mmCIF file with all atom_site columns, C-alpha atoms in Angstrom:
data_model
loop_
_atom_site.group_PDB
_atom_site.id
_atom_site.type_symbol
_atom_site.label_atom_id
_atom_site.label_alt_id
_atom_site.label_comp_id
_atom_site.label_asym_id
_atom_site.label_entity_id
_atom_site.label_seq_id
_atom_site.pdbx_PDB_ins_code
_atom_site.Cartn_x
_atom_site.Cartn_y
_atom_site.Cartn_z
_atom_site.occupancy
_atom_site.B_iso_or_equiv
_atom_site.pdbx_formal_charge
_atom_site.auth_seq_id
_atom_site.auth_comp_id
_atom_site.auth_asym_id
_atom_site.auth_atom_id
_atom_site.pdbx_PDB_model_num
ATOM 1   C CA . UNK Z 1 1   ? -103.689 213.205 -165.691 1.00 54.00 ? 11  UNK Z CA 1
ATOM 2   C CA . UNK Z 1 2   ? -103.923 209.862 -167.313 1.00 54.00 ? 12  UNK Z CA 1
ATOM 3   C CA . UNK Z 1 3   ? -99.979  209.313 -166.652 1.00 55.00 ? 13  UNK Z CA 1
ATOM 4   C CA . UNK Z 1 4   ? -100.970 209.747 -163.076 1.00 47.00 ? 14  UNK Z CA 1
ATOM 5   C CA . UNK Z 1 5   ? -103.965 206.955 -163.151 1.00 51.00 ? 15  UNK Z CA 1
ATOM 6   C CA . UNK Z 1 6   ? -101.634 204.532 -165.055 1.00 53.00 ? 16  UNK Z CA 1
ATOM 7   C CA . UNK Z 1 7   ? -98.875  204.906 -162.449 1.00 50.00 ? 17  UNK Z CA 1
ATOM 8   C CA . UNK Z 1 8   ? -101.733 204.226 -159.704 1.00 50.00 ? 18  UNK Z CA 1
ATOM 9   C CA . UNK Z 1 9   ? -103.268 201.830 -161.197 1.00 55.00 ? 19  UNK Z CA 1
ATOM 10  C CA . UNK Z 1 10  ? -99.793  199.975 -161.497 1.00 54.00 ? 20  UNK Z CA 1
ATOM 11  C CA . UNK Z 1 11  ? -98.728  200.172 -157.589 1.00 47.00 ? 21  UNK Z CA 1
ATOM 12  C CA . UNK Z 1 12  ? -101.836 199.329 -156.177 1.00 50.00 ? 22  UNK Z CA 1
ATOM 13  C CA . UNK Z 1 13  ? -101.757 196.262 -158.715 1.00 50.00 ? 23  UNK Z CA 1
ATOM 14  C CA . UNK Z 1 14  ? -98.183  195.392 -157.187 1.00 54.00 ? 24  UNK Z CA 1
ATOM 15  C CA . UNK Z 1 15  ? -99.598  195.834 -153.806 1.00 55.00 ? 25  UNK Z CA 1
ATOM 16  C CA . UNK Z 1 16  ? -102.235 193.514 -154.354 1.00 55.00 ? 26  UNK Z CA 1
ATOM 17  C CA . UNK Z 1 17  ? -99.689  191.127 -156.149 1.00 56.00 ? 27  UNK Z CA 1
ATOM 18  C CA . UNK Z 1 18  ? -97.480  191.111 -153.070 1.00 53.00 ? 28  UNK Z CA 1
ATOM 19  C CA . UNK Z 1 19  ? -99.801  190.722 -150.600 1.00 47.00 ? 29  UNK Z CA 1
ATOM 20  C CA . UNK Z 1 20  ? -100.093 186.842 -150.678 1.00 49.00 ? 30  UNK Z CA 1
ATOM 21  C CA . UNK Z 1 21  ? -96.780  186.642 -150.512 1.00 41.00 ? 31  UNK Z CA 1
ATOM 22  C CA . UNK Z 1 22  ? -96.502  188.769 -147.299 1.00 43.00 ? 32  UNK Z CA 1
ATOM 23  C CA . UNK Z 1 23  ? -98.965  186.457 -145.489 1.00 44.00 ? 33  UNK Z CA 1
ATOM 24  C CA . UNK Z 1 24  ? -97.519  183.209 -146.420 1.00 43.00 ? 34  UNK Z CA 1
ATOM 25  C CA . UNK Z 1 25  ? -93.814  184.551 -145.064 1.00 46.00 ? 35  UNK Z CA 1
ATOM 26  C CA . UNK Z 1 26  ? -95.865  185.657 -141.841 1.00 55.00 ? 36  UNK Z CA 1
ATOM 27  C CA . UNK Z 1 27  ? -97.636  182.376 -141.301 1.00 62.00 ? 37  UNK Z CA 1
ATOM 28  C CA . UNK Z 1 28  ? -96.007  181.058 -138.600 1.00 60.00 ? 38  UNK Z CA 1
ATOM 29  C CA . UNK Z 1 29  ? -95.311  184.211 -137.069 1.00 64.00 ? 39  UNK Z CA 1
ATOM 30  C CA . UNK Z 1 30  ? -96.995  184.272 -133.109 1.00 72.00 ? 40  UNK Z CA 1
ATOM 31  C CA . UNK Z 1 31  ? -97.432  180.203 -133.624 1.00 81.00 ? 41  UNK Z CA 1
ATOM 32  C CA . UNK Z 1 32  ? -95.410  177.986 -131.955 1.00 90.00 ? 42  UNK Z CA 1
ATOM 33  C CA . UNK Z 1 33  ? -93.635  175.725 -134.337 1.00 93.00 ? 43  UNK Z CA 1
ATOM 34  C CA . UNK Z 1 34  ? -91.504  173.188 -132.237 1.00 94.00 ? 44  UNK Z CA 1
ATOM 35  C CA . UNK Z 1 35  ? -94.167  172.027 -129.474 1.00 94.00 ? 45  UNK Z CA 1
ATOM 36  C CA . UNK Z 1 36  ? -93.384  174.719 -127.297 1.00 96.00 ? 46  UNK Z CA 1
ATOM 37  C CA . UNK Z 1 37  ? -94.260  177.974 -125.432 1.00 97.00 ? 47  UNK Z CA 1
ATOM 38  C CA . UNK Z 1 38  ? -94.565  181.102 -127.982 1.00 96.00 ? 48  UNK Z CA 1
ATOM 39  C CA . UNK Z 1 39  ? -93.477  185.028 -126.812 1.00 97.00 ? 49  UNK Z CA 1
ATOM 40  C CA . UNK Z 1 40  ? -92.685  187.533 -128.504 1.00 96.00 ? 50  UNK Z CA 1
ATOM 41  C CA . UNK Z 1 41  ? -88.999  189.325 -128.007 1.00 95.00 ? 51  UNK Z CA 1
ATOM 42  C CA . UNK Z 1 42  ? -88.590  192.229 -128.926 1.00 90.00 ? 52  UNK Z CA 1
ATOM 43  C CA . UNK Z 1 43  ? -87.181  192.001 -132.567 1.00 90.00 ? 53  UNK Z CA 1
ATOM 44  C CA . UNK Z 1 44  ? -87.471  188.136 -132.789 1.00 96.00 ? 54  UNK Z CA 1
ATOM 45  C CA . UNK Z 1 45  ? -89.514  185.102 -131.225 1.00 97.00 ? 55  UNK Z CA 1
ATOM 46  C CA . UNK Z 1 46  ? -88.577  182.841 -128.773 1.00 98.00 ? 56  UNK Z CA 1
ATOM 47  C CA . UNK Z 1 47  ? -90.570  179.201 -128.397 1.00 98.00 ? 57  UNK Z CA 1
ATOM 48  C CA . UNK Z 1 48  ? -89.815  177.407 -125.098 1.00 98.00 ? 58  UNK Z CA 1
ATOM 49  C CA . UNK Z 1 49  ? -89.632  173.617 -125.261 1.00 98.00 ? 59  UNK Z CA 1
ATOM 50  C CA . UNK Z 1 50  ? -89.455  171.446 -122.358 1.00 97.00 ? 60  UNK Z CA 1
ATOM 51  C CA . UNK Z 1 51  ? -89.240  167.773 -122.985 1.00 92.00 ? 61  UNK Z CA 1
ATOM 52  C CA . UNK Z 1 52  ? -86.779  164.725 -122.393 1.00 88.00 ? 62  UNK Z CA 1
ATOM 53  C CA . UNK Z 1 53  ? -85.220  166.189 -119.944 1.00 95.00 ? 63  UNK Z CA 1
ATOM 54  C CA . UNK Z 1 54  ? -84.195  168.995 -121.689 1.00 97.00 ? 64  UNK Z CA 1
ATOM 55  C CA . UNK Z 1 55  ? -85.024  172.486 -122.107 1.00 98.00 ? 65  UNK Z CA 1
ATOM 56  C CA . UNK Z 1 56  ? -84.495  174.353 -125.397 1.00 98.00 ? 66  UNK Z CA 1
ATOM 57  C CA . UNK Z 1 57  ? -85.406  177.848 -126.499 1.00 98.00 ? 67  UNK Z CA 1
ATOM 58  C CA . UNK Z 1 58  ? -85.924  178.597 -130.161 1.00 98.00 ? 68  UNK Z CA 1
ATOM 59  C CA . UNK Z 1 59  ? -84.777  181.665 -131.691 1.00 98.00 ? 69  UNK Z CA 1
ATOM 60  C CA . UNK Z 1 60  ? -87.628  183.209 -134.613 1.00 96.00 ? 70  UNK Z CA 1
ATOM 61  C CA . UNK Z 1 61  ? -88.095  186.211 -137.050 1.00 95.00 ? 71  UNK Z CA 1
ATOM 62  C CA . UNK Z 1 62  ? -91.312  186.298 -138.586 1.00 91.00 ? 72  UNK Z CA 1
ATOM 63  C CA . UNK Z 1 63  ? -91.077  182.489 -138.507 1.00 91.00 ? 73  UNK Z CA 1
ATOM 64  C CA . UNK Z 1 64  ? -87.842  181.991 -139.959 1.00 95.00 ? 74  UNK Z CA 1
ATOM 65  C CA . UNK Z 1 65  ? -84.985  181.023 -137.784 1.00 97.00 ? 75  UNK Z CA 1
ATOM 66  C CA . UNK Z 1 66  ? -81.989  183.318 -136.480 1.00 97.00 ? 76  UNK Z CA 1
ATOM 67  C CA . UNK Z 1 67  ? -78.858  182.052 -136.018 1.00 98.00 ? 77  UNK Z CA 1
ATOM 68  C CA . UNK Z 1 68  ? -77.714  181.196 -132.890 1.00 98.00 ? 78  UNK Z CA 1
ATOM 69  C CA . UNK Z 1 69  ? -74.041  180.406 -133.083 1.00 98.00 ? 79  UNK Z CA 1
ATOM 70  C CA . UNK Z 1 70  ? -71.939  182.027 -130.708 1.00 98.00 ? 80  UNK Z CA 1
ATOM 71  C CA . UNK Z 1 71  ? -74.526  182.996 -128.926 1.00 98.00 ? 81  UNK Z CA 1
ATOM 72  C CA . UNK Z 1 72  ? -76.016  182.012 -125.315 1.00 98.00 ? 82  UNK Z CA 1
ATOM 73  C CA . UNK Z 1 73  ? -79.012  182.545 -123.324 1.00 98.00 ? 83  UNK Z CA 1
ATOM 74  C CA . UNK Z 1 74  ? -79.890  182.716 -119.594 1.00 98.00 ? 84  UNK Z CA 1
ATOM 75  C CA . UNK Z 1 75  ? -83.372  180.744 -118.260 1.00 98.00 ? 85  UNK Z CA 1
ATOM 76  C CA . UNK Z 1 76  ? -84.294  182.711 -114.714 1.00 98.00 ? 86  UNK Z CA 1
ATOM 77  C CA . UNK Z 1 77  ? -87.004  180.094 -113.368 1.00 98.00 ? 87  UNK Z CA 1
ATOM 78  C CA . UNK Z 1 78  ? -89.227  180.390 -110.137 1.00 98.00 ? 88  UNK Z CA 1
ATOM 79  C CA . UNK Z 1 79  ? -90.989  176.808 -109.214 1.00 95.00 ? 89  UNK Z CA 1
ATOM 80  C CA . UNK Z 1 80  ? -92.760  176.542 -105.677 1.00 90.00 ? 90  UNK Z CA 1
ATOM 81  C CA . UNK Z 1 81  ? -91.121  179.536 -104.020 1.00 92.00 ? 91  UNK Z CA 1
ATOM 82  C CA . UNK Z 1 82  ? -87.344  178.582 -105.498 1.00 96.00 ? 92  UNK Z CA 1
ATOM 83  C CA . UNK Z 1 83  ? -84.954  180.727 -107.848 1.00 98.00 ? 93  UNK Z CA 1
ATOM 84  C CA . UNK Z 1 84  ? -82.536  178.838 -110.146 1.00 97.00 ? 94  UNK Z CA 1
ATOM 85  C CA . UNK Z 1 85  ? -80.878  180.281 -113.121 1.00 98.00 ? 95  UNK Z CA 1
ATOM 86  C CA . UNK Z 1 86  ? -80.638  178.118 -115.954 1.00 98.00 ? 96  UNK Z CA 1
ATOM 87  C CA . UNK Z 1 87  ? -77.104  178.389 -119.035 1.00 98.00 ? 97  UNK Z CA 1
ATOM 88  C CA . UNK Z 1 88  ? -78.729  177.185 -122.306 1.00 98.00 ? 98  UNK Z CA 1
ATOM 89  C CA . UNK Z 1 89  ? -75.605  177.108 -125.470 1.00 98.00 ? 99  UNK Z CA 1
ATOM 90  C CA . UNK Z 1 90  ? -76.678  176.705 -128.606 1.00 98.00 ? 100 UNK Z CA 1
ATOM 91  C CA . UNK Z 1 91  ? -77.355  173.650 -130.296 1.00 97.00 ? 101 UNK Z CA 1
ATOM 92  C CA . UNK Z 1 92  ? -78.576  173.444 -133.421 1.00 96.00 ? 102 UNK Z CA 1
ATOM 93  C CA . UNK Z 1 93  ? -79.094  176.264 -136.439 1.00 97.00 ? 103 UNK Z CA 1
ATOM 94  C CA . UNK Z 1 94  ? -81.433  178.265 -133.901 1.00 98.00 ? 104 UNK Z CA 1
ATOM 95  C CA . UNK Z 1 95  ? -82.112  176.344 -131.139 1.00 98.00 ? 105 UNK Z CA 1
ATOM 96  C CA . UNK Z 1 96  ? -80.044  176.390 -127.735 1.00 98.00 ? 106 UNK Z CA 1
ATOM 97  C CA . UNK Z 1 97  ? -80.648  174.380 -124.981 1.00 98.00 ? 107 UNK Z CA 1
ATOM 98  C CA . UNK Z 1 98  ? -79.217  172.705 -121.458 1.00 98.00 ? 108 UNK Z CA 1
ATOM 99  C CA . UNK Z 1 99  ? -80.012  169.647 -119.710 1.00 98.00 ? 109 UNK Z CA 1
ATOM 100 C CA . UNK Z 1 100 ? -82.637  170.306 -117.454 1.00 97.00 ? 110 UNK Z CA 1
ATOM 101 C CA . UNK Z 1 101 ? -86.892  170.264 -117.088 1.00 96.00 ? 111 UNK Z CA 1
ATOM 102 C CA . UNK Z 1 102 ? -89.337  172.427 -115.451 1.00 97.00 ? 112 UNK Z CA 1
ATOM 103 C CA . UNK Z 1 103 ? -92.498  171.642 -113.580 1.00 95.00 ? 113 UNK Z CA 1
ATOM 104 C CA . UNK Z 1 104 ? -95.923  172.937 -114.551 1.00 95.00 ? 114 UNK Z CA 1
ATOM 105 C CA . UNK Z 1 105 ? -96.940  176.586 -113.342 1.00 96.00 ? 115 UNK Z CA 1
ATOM 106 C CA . UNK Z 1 106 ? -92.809  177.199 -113.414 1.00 98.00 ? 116 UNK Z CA 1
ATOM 107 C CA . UNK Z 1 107 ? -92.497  180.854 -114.411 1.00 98.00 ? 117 UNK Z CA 1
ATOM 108 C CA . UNK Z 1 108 ? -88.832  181.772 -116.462 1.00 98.00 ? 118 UNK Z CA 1
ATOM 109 C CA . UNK Z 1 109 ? -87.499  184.805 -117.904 1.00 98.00 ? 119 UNK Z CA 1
ATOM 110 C CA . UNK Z 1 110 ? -85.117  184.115 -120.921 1.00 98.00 ? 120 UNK Z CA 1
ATOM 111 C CA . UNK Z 1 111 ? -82.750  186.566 -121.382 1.00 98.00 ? 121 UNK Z CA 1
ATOM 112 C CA . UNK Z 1 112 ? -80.627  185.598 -125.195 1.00 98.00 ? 122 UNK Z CA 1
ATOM 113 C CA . UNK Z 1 113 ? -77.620  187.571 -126.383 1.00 98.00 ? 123 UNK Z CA 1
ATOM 114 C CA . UNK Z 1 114 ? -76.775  186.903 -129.750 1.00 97.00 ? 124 UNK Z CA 1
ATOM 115 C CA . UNK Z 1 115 ? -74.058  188.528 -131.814 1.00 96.00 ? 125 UNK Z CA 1
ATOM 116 C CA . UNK Z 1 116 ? -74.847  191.491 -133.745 1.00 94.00 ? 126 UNK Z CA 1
ATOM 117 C CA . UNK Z 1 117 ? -78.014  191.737 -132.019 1.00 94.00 ? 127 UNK Z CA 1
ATOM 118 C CA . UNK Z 1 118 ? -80.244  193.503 -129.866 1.00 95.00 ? 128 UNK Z CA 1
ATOM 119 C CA . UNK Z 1 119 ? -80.732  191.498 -126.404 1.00 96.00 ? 129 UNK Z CA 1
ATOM 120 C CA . UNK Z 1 120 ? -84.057  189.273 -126.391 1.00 97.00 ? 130 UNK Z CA 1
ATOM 121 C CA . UNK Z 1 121 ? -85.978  188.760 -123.411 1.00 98.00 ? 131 UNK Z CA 1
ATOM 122 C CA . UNK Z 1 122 ? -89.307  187.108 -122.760 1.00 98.00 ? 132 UNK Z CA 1
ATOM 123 C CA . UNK Z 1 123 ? -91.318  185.545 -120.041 1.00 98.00 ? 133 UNK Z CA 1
ATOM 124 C CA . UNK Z 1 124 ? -93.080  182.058 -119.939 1.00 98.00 ? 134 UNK Z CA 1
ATOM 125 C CA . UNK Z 1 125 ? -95.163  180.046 -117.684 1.00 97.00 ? 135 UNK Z CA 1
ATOM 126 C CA . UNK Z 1 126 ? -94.782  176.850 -118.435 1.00 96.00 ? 136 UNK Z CA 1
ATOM 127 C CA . UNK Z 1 127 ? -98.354  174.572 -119.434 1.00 91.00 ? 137 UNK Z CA 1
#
């Protein structure tokens, strides 16, 4: 019986060890971190940006970035009663983007295929 406390004693005093550690790796999950728009997708996160006349979408895990390389993603955007689809490439480590901008109240659906992954799709409506 007291093998059986000392072996409980000892996980829940991992658990409790780990814990911090789980919340600072899931800080920045469901926060946007690049100025954007924040959704969740699926397996990932994607944050919209729309600045400069560009739009970018950022590709997230639990606040770490995914890789975006070979990758692509496909911006379906609705502004005053008009449909235009939008090709963003990647850019950067896990960022891809076009040249473009959208207008306030715009509403977009971004569909990403990456490879090795799961499609990602999310909708925004842009501030």
């Amino acid at each position: 019986m007291k093998k059986l406390h000392t072996l409980a004693s000892s996980l829940l005093l991992a658990a409790a060890l780990a814990a911090p550690a789980a919340v600072m790796a899931h800080a920045e999950h469901g926060q946007p971190q690049y100025g954007g728009i924040f959704a969740e997708a699926g397996e990932a996160q994607l944050e919209l940006v729309n600045q400069a006349g560009k739009v970018a979408l950022y590709v997230t895990q639990h606040g770490a970035p995914v890789p975006v390389q070979g990758g692509k993603a496909r911006l379906t955007v609705l502004e005053g009663g008009a449909k235009r689809e939008l090709q963003l490439a990647p850019a950067a480590e896990n960022r891809l983007e076009t040249t473009a901008s959208l207008k306030p109240g715009a509403k977009v659906v971004a569909a990403v295929e990456l490879p090795g992954r799961k499609p990602l799709q999310a909708r925004f409506e842009v501030k």
